[in-house]
Coordinates of C-alpha atoms and ligand atoms in Angstrom, one line a residue:
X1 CA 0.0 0.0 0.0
X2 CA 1.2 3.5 -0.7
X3 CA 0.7 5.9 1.4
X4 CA 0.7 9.5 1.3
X5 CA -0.4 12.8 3.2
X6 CA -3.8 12.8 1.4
X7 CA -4.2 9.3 -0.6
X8 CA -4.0 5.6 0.5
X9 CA -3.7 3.9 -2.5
X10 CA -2.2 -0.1 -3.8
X11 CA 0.2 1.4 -5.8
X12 CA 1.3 5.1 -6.7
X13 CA 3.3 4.1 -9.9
X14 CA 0.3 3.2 -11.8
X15 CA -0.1 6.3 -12.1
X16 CA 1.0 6.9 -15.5
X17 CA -1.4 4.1 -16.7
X18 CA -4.2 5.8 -14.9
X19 CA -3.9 8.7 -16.6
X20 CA -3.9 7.4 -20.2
X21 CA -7.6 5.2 -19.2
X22 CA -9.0 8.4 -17.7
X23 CA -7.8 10.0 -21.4
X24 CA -9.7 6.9 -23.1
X25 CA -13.0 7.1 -21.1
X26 CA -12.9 11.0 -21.9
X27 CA -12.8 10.3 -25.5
X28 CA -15.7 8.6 -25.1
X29 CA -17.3 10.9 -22.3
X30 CA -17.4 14.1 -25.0
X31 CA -21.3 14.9 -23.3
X32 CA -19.4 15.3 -19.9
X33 CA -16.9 17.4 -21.4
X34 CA -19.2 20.4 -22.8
X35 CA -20.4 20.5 -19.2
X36 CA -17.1 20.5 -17.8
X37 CA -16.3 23.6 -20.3
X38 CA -19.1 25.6 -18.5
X39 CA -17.9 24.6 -15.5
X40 CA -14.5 26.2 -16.5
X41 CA -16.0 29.6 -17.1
X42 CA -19.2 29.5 -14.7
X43 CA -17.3 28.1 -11.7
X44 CA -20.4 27.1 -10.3
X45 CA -19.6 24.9 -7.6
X46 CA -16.4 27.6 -6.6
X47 CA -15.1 26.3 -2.8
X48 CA -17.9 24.0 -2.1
X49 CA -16.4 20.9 -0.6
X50 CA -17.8 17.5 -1.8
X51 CA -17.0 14.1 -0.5
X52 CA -17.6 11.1 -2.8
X53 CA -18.1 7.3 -2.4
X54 CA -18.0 6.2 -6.1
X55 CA -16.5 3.3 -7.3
X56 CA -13.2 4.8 -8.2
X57 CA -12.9 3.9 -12.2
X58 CA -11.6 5.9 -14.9
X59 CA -15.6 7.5 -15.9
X60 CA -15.7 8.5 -12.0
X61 CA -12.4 10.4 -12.3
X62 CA -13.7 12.2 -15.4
X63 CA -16.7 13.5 -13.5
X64 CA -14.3 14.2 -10.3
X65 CA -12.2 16.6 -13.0
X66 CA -15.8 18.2 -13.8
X67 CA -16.3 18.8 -10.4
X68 CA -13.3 20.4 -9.7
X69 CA -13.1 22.5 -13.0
X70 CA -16.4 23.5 -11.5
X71 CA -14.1 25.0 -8.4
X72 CA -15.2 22.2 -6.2
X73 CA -12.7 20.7 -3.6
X74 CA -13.0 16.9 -3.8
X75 CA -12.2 13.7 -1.0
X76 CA -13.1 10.5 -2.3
X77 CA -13.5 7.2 -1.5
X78 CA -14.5 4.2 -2.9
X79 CA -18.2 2.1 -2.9
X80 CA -17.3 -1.1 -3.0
X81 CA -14.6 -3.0 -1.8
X82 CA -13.8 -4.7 -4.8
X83 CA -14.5 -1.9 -7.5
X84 CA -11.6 0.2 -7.2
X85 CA -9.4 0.5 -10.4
X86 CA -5.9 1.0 -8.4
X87 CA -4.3 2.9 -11.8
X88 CA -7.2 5.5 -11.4
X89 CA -6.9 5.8 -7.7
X90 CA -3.2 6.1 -8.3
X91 CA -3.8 8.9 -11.3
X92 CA -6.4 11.0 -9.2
X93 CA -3.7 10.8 -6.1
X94 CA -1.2 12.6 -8.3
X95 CA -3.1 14.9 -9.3
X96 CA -3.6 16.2 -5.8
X97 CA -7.5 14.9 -5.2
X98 CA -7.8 13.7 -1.7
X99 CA -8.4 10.0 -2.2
X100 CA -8.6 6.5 -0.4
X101 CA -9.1 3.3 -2.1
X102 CA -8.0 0.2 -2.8
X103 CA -9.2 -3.1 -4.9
X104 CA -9.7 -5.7 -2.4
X105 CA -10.0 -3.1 0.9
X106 CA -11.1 -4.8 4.1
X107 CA -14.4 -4.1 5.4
X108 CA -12.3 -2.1 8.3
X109 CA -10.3 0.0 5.4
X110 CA -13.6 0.4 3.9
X111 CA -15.7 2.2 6.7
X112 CA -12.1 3.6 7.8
X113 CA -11.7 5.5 4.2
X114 CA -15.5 6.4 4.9
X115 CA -14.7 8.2 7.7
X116 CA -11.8 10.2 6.1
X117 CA -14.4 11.7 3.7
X118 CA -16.5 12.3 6.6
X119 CA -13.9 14.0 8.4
X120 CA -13.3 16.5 5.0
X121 CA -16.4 18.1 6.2
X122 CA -18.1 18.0 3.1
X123 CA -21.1 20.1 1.9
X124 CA -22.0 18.4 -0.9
X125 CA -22.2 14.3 -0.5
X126 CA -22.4 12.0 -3.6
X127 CA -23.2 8.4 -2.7
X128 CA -23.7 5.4 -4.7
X129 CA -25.5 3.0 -2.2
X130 CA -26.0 5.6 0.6
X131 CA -23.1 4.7 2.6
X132 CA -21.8 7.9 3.2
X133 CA -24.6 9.4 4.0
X134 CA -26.1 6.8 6.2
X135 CA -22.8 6.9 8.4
X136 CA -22.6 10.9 8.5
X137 CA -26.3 10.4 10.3
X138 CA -25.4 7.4 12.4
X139 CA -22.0 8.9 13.8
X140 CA -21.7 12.6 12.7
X141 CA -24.6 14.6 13.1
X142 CA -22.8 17.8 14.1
X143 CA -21.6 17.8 10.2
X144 CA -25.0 18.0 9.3
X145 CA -25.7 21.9 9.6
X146 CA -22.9 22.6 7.4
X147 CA -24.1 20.5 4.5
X148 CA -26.0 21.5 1.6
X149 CA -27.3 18.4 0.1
X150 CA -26.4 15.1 -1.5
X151 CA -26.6 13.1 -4.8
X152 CA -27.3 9.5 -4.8
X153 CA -26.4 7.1 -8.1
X154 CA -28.5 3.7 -7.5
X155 CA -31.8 2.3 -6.9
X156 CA -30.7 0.9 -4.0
X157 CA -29.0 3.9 -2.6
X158 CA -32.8 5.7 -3.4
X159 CA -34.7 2.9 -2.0
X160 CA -32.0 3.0 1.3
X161 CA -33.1 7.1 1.7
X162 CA -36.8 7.1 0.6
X163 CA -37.0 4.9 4.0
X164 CA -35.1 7.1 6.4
X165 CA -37.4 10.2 4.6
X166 CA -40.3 7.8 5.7
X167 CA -38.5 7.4 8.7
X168 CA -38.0 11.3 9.1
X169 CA -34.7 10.2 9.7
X170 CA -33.4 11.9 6.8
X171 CA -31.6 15.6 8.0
X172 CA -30.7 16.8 4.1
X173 CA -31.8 17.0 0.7
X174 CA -30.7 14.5 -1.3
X175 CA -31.0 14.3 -5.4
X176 CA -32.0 11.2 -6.7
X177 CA -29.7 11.3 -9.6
X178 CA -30.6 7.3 -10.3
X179 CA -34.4 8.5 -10.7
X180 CA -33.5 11.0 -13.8
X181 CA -34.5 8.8 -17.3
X182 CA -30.9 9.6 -19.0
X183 CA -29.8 7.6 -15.4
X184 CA -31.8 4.6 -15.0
X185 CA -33.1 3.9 -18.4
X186 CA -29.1 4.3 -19.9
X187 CA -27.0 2.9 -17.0
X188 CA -29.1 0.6 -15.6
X189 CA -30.4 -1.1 -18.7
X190 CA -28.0 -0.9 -21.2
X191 CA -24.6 -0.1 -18.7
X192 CA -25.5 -3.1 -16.8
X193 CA -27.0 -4.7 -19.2
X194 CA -23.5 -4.9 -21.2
X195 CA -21.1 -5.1 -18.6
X196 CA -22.2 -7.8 -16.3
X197 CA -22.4 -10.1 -19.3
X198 CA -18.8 -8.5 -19.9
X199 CA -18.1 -9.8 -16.2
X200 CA -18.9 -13.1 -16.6
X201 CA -17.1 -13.5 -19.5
X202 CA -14.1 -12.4 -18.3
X203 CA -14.6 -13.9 -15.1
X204 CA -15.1 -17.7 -16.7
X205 CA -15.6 -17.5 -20.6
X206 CA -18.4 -19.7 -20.8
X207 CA -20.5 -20.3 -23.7
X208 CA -23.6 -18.6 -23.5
X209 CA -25.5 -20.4 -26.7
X210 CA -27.5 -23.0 -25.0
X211 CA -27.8 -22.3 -21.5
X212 CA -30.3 -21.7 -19.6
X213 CA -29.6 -18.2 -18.2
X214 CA -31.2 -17.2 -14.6
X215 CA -32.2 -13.7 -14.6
X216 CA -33.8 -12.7 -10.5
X217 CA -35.3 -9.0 -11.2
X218 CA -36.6 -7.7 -14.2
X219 CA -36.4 -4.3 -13.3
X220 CA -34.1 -1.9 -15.3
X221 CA -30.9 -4.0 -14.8
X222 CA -32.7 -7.4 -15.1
X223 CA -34.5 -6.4 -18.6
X224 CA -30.8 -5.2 -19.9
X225 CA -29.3 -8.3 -18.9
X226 CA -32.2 -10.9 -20.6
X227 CA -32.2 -9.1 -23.8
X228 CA -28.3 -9.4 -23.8
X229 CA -28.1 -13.2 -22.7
X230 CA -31.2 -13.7 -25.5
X231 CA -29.1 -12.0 -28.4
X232 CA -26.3 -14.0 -27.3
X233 CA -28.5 -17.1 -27.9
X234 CA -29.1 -18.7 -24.2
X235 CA -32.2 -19.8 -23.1
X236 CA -33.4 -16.7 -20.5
X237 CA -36.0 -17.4 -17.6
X238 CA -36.5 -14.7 -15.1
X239 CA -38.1 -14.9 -12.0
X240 CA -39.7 -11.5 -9.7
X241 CA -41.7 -10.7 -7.1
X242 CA -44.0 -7.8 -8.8
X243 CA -46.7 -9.1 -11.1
X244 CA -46.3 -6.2 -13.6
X245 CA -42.7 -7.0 -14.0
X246 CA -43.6 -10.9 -14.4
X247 CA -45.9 -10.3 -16.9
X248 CA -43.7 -7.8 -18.8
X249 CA -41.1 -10.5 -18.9
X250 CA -43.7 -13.2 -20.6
X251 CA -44.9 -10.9 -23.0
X252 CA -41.1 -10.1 -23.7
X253 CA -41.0 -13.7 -24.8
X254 CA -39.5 -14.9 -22.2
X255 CA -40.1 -17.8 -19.5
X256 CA -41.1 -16.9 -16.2
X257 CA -41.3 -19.2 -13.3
X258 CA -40.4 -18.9 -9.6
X259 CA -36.7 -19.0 -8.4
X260 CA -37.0 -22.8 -6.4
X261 CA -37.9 -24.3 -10.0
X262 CA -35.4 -21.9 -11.8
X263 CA -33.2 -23.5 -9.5
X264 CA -33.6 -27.2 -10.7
X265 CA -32.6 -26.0 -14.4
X266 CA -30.2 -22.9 -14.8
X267 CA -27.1 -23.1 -15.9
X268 CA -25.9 -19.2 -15.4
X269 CA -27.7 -17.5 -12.3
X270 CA -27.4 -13.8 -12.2
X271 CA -29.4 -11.5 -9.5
X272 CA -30.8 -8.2 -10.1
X273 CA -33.1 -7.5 -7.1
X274 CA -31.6 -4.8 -5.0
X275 CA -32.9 -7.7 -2.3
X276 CA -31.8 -10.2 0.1
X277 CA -31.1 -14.0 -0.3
X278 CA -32.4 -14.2 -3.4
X279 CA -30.6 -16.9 -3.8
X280 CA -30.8 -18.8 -0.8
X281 CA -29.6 -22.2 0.4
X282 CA -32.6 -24.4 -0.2
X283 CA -32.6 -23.0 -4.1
X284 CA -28.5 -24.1 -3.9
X285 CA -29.0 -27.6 -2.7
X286 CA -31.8 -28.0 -5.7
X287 CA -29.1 -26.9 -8.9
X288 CA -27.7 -28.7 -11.0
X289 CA -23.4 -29.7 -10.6
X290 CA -21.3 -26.6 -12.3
X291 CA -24.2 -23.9 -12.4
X292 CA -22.9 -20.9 -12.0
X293 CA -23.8 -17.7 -9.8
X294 CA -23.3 -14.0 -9.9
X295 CA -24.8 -10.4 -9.1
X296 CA -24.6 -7.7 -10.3
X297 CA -27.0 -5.9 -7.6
X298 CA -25.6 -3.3 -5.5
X299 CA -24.8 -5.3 -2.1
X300 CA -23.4 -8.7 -1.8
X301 CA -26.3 -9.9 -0.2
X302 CA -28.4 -11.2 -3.0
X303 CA -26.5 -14.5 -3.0
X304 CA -26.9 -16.2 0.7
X305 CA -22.8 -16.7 0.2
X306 CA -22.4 -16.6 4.0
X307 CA -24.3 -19.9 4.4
X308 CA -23.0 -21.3 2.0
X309 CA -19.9 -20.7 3.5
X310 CA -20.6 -22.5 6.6
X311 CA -22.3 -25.8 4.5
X312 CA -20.0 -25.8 1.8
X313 CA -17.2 -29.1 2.5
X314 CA -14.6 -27.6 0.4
X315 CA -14.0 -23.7 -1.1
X316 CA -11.3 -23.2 -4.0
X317 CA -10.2 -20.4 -5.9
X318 CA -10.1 -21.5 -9.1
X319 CA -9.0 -18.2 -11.2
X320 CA -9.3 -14.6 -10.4
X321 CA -13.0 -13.5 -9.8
X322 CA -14.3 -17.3 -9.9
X323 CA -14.5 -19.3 -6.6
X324 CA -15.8 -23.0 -6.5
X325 CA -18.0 -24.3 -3.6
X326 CA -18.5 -28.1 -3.4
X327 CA -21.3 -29.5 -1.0
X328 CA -21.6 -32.8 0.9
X329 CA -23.1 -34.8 -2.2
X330 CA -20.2 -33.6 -4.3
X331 CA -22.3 -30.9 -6.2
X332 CA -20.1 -27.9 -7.5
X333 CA -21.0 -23.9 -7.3
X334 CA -19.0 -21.4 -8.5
X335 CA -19.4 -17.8 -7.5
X336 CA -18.3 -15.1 -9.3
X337 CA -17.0 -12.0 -8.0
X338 CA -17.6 -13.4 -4.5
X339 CA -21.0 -12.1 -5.3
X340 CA -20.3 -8.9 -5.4
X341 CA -21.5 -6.8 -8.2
X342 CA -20.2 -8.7 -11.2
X343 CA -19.7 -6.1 -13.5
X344 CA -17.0 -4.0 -11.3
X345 CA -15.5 -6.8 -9.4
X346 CA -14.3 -8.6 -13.1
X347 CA -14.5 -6.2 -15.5
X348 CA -14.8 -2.4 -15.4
X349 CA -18.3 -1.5 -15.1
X350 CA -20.0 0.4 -17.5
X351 CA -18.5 1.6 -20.7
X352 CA -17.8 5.5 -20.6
X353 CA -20.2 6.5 -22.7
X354 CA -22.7 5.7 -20.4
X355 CA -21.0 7.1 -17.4
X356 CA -20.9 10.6 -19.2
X357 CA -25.1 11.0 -18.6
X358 CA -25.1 9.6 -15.3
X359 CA -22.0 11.5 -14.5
X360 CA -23.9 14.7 -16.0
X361 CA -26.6 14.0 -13.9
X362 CA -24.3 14.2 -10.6
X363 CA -22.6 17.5 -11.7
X364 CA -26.1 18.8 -12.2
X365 CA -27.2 17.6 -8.7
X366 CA -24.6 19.5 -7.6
X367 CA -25.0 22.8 -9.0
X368 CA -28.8 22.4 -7.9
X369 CA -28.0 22.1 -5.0
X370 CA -25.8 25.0 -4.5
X371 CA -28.0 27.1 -6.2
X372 CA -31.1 25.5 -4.0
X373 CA -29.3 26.4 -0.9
X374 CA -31.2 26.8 2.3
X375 CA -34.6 26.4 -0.1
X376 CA -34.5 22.3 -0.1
X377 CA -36.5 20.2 2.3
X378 CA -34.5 17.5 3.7
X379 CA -36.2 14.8 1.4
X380 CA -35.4 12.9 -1.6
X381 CA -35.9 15.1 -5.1
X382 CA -35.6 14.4 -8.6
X383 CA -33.5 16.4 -11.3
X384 CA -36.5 18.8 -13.1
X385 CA -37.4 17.8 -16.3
X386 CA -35.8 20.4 -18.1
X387 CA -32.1 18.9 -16.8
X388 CA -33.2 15.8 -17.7
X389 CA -33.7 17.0 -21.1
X390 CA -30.8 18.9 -21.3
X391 CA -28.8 15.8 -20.4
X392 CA -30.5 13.6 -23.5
X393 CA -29.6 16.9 -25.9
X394 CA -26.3 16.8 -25.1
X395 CA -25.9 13.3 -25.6
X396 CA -28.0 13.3 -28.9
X397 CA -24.9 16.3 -30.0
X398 CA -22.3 14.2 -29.1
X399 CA -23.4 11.5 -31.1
X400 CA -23.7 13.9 -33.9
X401 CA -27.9 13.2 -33.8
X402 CA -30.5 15.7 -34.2
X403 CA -33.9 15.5 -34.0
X404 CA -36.8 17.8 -34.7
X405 CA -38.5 20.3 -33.1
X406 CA -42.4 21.1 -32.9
X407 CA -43.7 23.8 -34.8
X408 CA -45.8 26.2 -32.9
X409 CA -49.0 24.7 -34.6
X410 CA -48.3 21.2 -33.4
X411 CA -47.2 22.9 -30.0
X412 CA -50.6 24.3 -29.9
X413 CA -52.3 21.4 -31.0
X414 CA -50.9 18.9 -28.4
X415 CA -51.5 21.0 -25.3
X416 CA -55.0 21.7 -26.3
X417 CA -58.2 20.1 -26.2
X418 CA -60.6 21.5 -28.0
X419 CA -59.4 19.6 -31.8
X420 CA -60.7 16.4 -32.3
X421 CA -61.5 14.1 -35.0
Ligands
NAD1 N1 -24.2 -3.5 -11.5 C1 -24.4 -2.2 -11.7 O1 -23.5 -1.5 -12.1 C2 -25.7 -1.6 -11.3 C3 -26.1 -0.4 -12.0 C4 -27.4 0.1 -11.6 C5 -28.1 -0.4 -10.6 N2 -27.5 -1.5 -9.9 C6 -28.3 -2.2 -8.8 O2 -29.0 -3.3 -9.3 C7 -30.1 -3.5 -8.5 C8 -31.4 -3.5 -9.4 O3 -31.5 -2.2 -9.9 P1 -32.8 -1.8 -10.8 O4 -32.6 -0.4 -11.2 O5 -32.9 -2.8 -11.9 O6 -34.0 -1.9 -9.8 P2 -35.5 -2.1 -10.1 O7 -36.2 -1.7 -8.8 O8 -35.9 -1.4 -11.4 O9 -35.7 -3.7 -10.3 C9 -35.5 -4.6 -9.3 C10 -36.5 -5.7 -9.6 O10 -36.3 -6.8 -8.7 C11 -37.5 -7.4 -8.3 N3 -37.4 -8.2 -7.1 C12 -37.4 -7.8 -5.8 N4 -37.3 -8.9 -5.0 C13 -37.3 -10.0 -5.8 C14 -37.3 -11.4 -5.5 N5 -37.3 -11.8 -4.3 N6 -37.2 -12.2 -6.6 C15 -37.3 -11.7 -7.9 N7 -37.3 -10.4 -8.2 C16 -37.3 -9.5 -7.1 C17 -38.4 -6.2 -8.2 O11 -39.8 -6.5 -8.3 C18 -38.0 -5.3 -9.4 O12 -38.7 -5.5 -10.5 C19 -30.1 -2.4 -7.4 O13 -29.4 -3.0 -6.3 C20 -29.3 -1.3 -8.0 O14 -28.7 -0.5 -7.0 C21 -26.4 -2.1 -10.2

């Protein structure tokens, strides 16, 4: 570990590496980059502190560089302990950002680089999970008065604060930056959709053609996933909870049954619930020798893996990212990622073009916020419209796409209602 007055990092000298990723995903990121140019000139986030618990890959050091050309002062950590890309962490630590992170940290590292954010007094925090913000109202409430707001980046973060605003446990605003469309219906569904098959892949190179491939949640995630798995010719079966979702799944042409007889025929298992033991023991004990499980849901608890730890006669690491479990009767699991989110733990998460809206998103949470100061309840909002819009447009540029624009008769036309047939 290196170690330095403001970064804890693996390794300082991949820094140089770093550097030339976080030029690749800016290539790609060109949506971000118009914002950051504003930022540049507008400085609208000048000496506003903001603490961050991303996982620390080349997109989230793009956005950190918007953020800062935006005059903010930055402390980072990471939000998962296996999603940190140590060349980034390296790169951003050279650069000056304040930064603690580490592929592979210890759940004691993990809350201990928490607190360092914590302690950076923040004003502005940007979560993805709610970590940071759920440990600032456990443990340091006398921060609270001095912060402005907060951005969250997943469902399950959102889910995590819409109960402590239920709760009225929540003491700040908070931007829902997963609940803007260019967020969940870009990143979840086609981010996740791509890079946790990427994971898998990398993690095992299976065959998908043929397989019967497990899908738990056909939300956002779980709908980017099936139609991925389906184009790359496996047989897809999803199983959920919400009879809306189910039915959207059949009429998606896919098979829908519960997760016990799932169990008895998958071949490649991979959650997508934001939930808990999903997978569970008794569904384990019904698969078939070899199957194969991953998640690519926020929290490792999808996959019962701790029981299956204590059942399990034999645990071996087979290659990187791919453990195999073996029960009493002989039967083989093999977990991937050690059931943490696939997609980050094996390969890099989503690909950067992605990132650049969600990442737009968060700089745009920010500035709201500033500019929203003192006039925020402390609930959970989401982006206006308009930003939302904005963020689509400048994607649509980048792309080099246009599309048209109303004229004023067919303006008037679809907000009245006198016209009919
Ligand atoms: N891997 C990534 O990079 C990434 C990216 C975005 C979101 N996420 C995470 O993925 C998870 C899903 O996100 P989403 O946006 O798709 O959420 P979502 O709310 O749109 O979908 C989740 C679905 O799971 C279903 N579900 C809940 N309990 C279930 C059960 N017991 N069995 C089967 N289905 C069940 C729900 O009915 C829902 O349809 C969250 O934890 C989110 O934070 C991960």
């Amino acid at each position: 570990m290196d170690k330095g007055k403001n970064y804890e990092v693996k390794d300082i000298n991949l820094a140089e590496q770093g550097k030339k990723n976080i030029e690749w995903a800016e290539m790609q990121m060109g949506a971000l980059l118009k914002v950051r140019d504003r930022f540049k000139k507008e400085k609208p986030l000048k000496g506003i502190k903001i603490g961050l618990a991303l996982h620390v890959t080349k997109e989230t050091a793009v956005l950190v560089k918007t953020l800062v050309a935006g005059g903010a002062q930055i402390a980072i950590t990471g939000c998962n302990p296996l999603s940190t890309q140590d060349d980034i962490a390296a790169a951003l630590a050279k650069e000056g950002i304040n930064v603690w992170a580490y592929k592979g940290e210890t759940k004691e590292d993990y809350y201990r680089y928490l607190t360092n954010v914590i302690n950076f007094k923040p004003q502005i925090t940007i979560d993805d999970g709610c970590d940071l913000v759920s440990e600032i109202h456990k443990k340091h409430q006398d921060l609270i008065k001095n912060i402005i707001g907060g951005a969250e980046e997943t469902t399950t973060g959102v889910i995590r604060l819409r109960a402590m605003e239920k709760d009225k446990a929540l003491r700040y605003p908070i931007i829902a930056v997963n609940d803007s469309k260019t967020k969940h219906l870009m990143d979840n569904l086609k981010g996740t959709g791509q890079s946790t098959m990427d994971g898998i892949l990398r993690a095992t190179n299976v065959l998908f053609a043929g397989k019967n491939f497990v899908i738990c949640g056909y939300g956002e995630c779980g709908k980017g996933v099936a139609k991925r798995a389906q184009g790359m010719d496996s047989n897809v079966i999803i199983t959920e909870v919400d009879p809306f979702k189910g039915l959207q799944a059949a009429m998606d042409g896919f098979r829908v049954m519960p997760i016990k007889d799932a169990a008895k025929i998958g071949d490649i298992f991979v959650t997508v619930t934001g939930n808990k033991n999903i997978i569970d023991i008794e569904h384990m004990k019904l698969m078939k020798d070899g199957v194969l499980l991953a998640n690519s849901g926020h929290f490792d608890a999808e996959i019962n893996i701790n029981d299956l730890k204590k059942i399990a006669k034999s645990k071996r690491n087979i290659r990187p990212f791919m453990d195999e479990y073996t029960l009493d009767d002989g039967k083989r699991i093999f977990i991937l990622g050690e059931a943490r989110l696939i997609n980050l733990a094996a390969a890099e998460g989503h690909p950067s073009t992605i990132m650049a809206m969600s990442f737009i998103n968060q700089s745009f949470a920010c500035e709201y916020l500033v500019k929203n100061k003192g006039k925020l309840e402390p609930k959970v909002y989401v982006l206006p419209k308009e930003k939302d819009d904005e963020i689509a447009r400048l994607q649509l540029e980048a792309m080099g796409i246009k599309i048209d624009t109303m004229t004023p008769e067919q303006k008037k036309y679809i907000e009245s209602w006198e016209e009919g047939t």
